[in-house]
Coordinates of C-alpha atoms in Angstrom, one line a residue:
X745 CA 244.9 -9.2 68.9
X746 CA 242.4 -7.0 67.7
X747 CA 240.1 -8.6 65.2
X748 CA 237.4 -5.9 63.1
X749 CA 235.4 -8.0 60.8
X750 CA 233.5 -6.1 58.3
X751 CA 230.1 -7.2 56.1
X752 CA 230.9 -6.1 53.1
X753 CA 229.1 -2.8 51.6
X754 CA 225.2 -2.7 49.8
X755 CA 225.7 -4.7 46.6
X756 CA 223.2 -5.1 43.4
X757 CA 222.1 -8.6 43.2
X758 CA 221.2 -9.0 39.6
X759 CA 224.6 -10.7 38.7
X760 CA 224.6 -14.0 37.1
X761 CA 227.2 -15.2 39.4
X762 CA 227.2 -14.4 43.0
X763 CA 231.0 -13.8 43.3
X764 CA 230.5 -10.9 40.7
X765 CA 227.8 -8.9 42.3
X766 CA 229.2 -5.5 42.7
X767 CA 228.8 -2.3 45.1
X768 CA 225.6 -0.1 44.7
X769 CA 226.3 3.7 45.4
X770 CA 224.9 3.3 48.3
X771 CA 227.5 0.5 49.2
X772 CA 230.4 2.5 48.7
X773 CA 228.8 5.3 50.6
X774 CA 228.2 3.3 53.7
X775 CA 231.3 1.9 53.6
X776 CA 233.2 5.1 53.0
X777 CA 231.3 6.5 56.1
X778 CA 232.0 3.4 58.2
X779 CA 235.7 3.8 57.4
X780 CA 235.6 7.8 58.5
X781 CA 233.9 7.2 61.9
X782 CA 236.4 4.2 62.0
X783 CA 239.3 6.3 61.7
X784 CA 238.1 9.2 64.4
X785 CA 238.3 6.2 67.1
X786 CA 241.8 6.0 66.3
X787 CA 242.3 2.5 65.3
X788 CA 244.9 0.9 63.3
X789 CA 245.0 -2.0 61.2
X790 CA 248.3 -4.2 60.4
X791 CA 246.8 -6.8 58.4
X792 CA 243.5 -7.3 56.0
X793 CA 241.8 -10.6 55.3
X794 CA 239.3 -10.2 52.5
X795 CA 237.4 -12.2 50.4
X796 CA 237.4 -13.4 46.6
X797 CA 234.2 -11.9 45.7
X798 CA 234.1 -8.7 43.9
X799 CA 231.7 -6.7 46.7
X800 CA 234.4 -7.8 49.4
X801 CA 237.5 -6.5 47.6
X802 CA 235.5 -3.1 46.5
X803 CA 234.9 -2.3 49.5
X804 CA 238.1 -2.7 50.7
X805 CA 239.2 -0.4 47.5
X806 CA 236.9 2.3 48.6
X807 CA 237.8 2.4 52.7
X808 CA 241.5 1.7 51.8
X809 CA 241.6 5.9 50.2
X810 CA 240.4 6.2 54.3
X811 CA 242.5 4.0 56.2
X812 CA 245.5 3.4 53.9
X813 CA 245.4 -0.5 54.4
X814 CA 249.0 -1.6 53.4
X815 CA 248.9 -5.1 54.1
X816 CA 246.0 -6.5 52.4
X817 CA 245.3 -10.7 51.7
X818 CA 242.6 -12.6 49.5
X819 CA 241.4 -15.3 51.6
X820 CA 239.9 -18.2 49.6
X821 CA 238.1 -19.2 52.8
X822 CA 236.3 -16.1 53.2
X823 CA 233.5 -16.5 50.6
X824 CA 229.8 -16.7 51.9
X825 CA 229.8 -20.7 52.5
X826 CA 233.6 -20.8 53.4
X827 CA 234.8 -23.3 56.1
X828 CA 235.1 -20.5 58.9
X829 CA 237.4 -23.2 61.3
X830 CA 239.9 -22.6 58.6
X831 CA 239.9 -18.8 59.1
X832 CA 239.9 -19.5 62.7
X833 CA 243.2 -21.4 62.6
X834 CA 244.5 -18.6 59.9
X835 CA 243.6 -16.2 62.6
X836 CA 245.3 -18.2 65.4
X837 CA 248.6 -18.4 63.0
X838 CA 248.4 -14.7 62.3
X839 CA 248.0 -14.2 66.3
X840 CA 251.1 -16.0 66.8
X841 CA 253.2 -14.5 64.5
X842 CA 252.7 -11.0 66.1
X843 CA 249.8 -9.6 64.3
X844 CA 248.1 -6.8 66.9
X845 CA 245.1 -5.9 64.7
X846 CA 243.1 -7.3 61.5
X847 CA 240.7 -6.4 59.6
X848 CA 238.2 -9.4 57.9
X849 CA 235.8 -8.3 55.0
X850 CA 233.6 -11.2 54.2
X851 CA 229.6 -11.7 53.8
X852 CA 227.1 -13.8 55.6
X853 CA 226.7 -16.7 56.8
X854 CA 230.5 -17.2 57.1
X855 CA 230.9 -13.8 59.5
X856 CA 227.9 -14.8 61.9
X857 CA 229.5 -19.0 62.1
X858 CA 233.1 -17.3 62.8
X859 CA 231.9 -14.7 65.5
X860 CA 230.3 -18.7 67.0
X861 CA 233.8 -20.3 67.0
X862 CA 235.9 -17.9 68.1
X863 CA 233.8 -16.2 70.6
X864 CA 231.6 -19.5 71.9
X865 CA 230.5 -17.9 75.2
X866 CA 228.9 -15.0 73.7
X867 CA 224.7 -14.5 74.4
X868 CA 223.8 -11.8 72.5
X869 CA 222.8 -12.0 68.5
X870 CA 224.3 -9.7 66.4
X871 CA 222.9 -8.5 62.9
X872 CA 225.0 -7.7 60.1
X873 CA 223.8 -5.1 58.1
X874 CA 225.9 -4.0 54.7
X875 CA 229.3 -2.2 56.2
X876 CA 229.1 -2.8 59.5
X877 CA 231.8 -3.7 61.6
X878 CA 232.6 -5.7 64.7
X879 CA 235.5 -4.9 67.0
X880 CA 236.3 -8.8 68.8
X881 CA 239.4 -8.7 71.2
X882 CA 241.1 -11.9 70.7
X883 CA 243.7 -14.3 72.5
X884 CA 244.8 -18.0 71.3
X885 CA 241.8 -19.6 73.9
X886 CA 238.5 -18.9 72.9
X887 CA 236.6 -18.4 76.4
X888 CA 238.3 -15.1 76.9
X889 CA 237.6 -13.6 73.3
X890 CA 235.0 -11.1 73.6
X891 CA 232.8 -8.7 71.5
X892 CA 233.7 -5.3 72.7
X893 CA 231.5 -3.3 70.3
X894 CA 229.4 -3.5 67.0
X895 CA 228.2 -0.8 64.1
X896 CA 226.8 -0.3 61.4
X897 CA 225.8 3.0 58.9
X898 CA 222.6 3.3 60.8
X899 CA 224.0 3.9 64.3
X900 CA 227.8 5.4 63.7
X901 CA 226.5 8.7 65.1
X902 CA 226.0 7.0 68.4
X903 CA 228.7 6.2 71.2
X904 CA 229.7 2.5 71.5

């Protein structure tokens, strides 16, 4: 399975409550351009996993006008501190039921403690700026999952 988990875009932080922080213009800009250059590589998704909080499920509103994201999923888990084992085993579950590609929108620190369970062997430390995106190829036993490439706005102009 193909696994694209996406930070979600720039977001203001002056909310009261953290789950209502929403996109800055910037933030839907990025994303917006994250989803174009995601699109050219000819990539399709079957199935998105986002989060509860506002930022995660705007920017899936604003790339969904790009990709046309049909079946889309609130995942309780996915919040900053969710339990990432339990999107793990959701991700397993979807795997077996014939899933070939999803995409996860979430925030830190749950995206960098998920890319450590399900790809254990991996050396390198990857940042997660605001919109970028990480394409993991995935199968049901974790030593063979492997990063194939990462992105973010900065560097989309670049090959991966």
């Amino acid at each position: 399975m193909k696994i694209f988990i996406m930070r979600h875009g720039n977001s203001f932080v002056g909310s009261a409550k953290d789950e209502d922080r929403f996109l800055t213009e910037c933030g839907i800009n990025e994303s917006r351009a994250i989803a174009v250059w995601f699109k050219k590589q000819y990539y399709c998704i079957d199935y998105v996993l986002i989060s509860p909080y506002r930022r995660a499920i705007q920017t899936v509103s604003k790339i969904n006008d790009i990709l046309l994201l049909e079946h889309q999923v609130i995942l309780t888990e996915l919040k900053p501190n969710g339990n990432p084992s339990i999107v793990f085993q959701y991700l397993k579950k979807i795997y077996i039921d014939g899933i070939k590609s999803v995409l996860l929108v979430s925030h830190l620190p749950l995206i960098c403690n998920l890319i450590n369970i399900i790809c254990p062997n991996e050396k390198k430390i990857y940042t997660f700026a605001p919109s970028s995106i990480t394409y993991i190829k995935f199968y049901l036993f974790k030593d063979k999952n492997k990063i194939l490439w990462s992105v973010n706005p900065a560097n989309i102009s670049k090959p991966i």
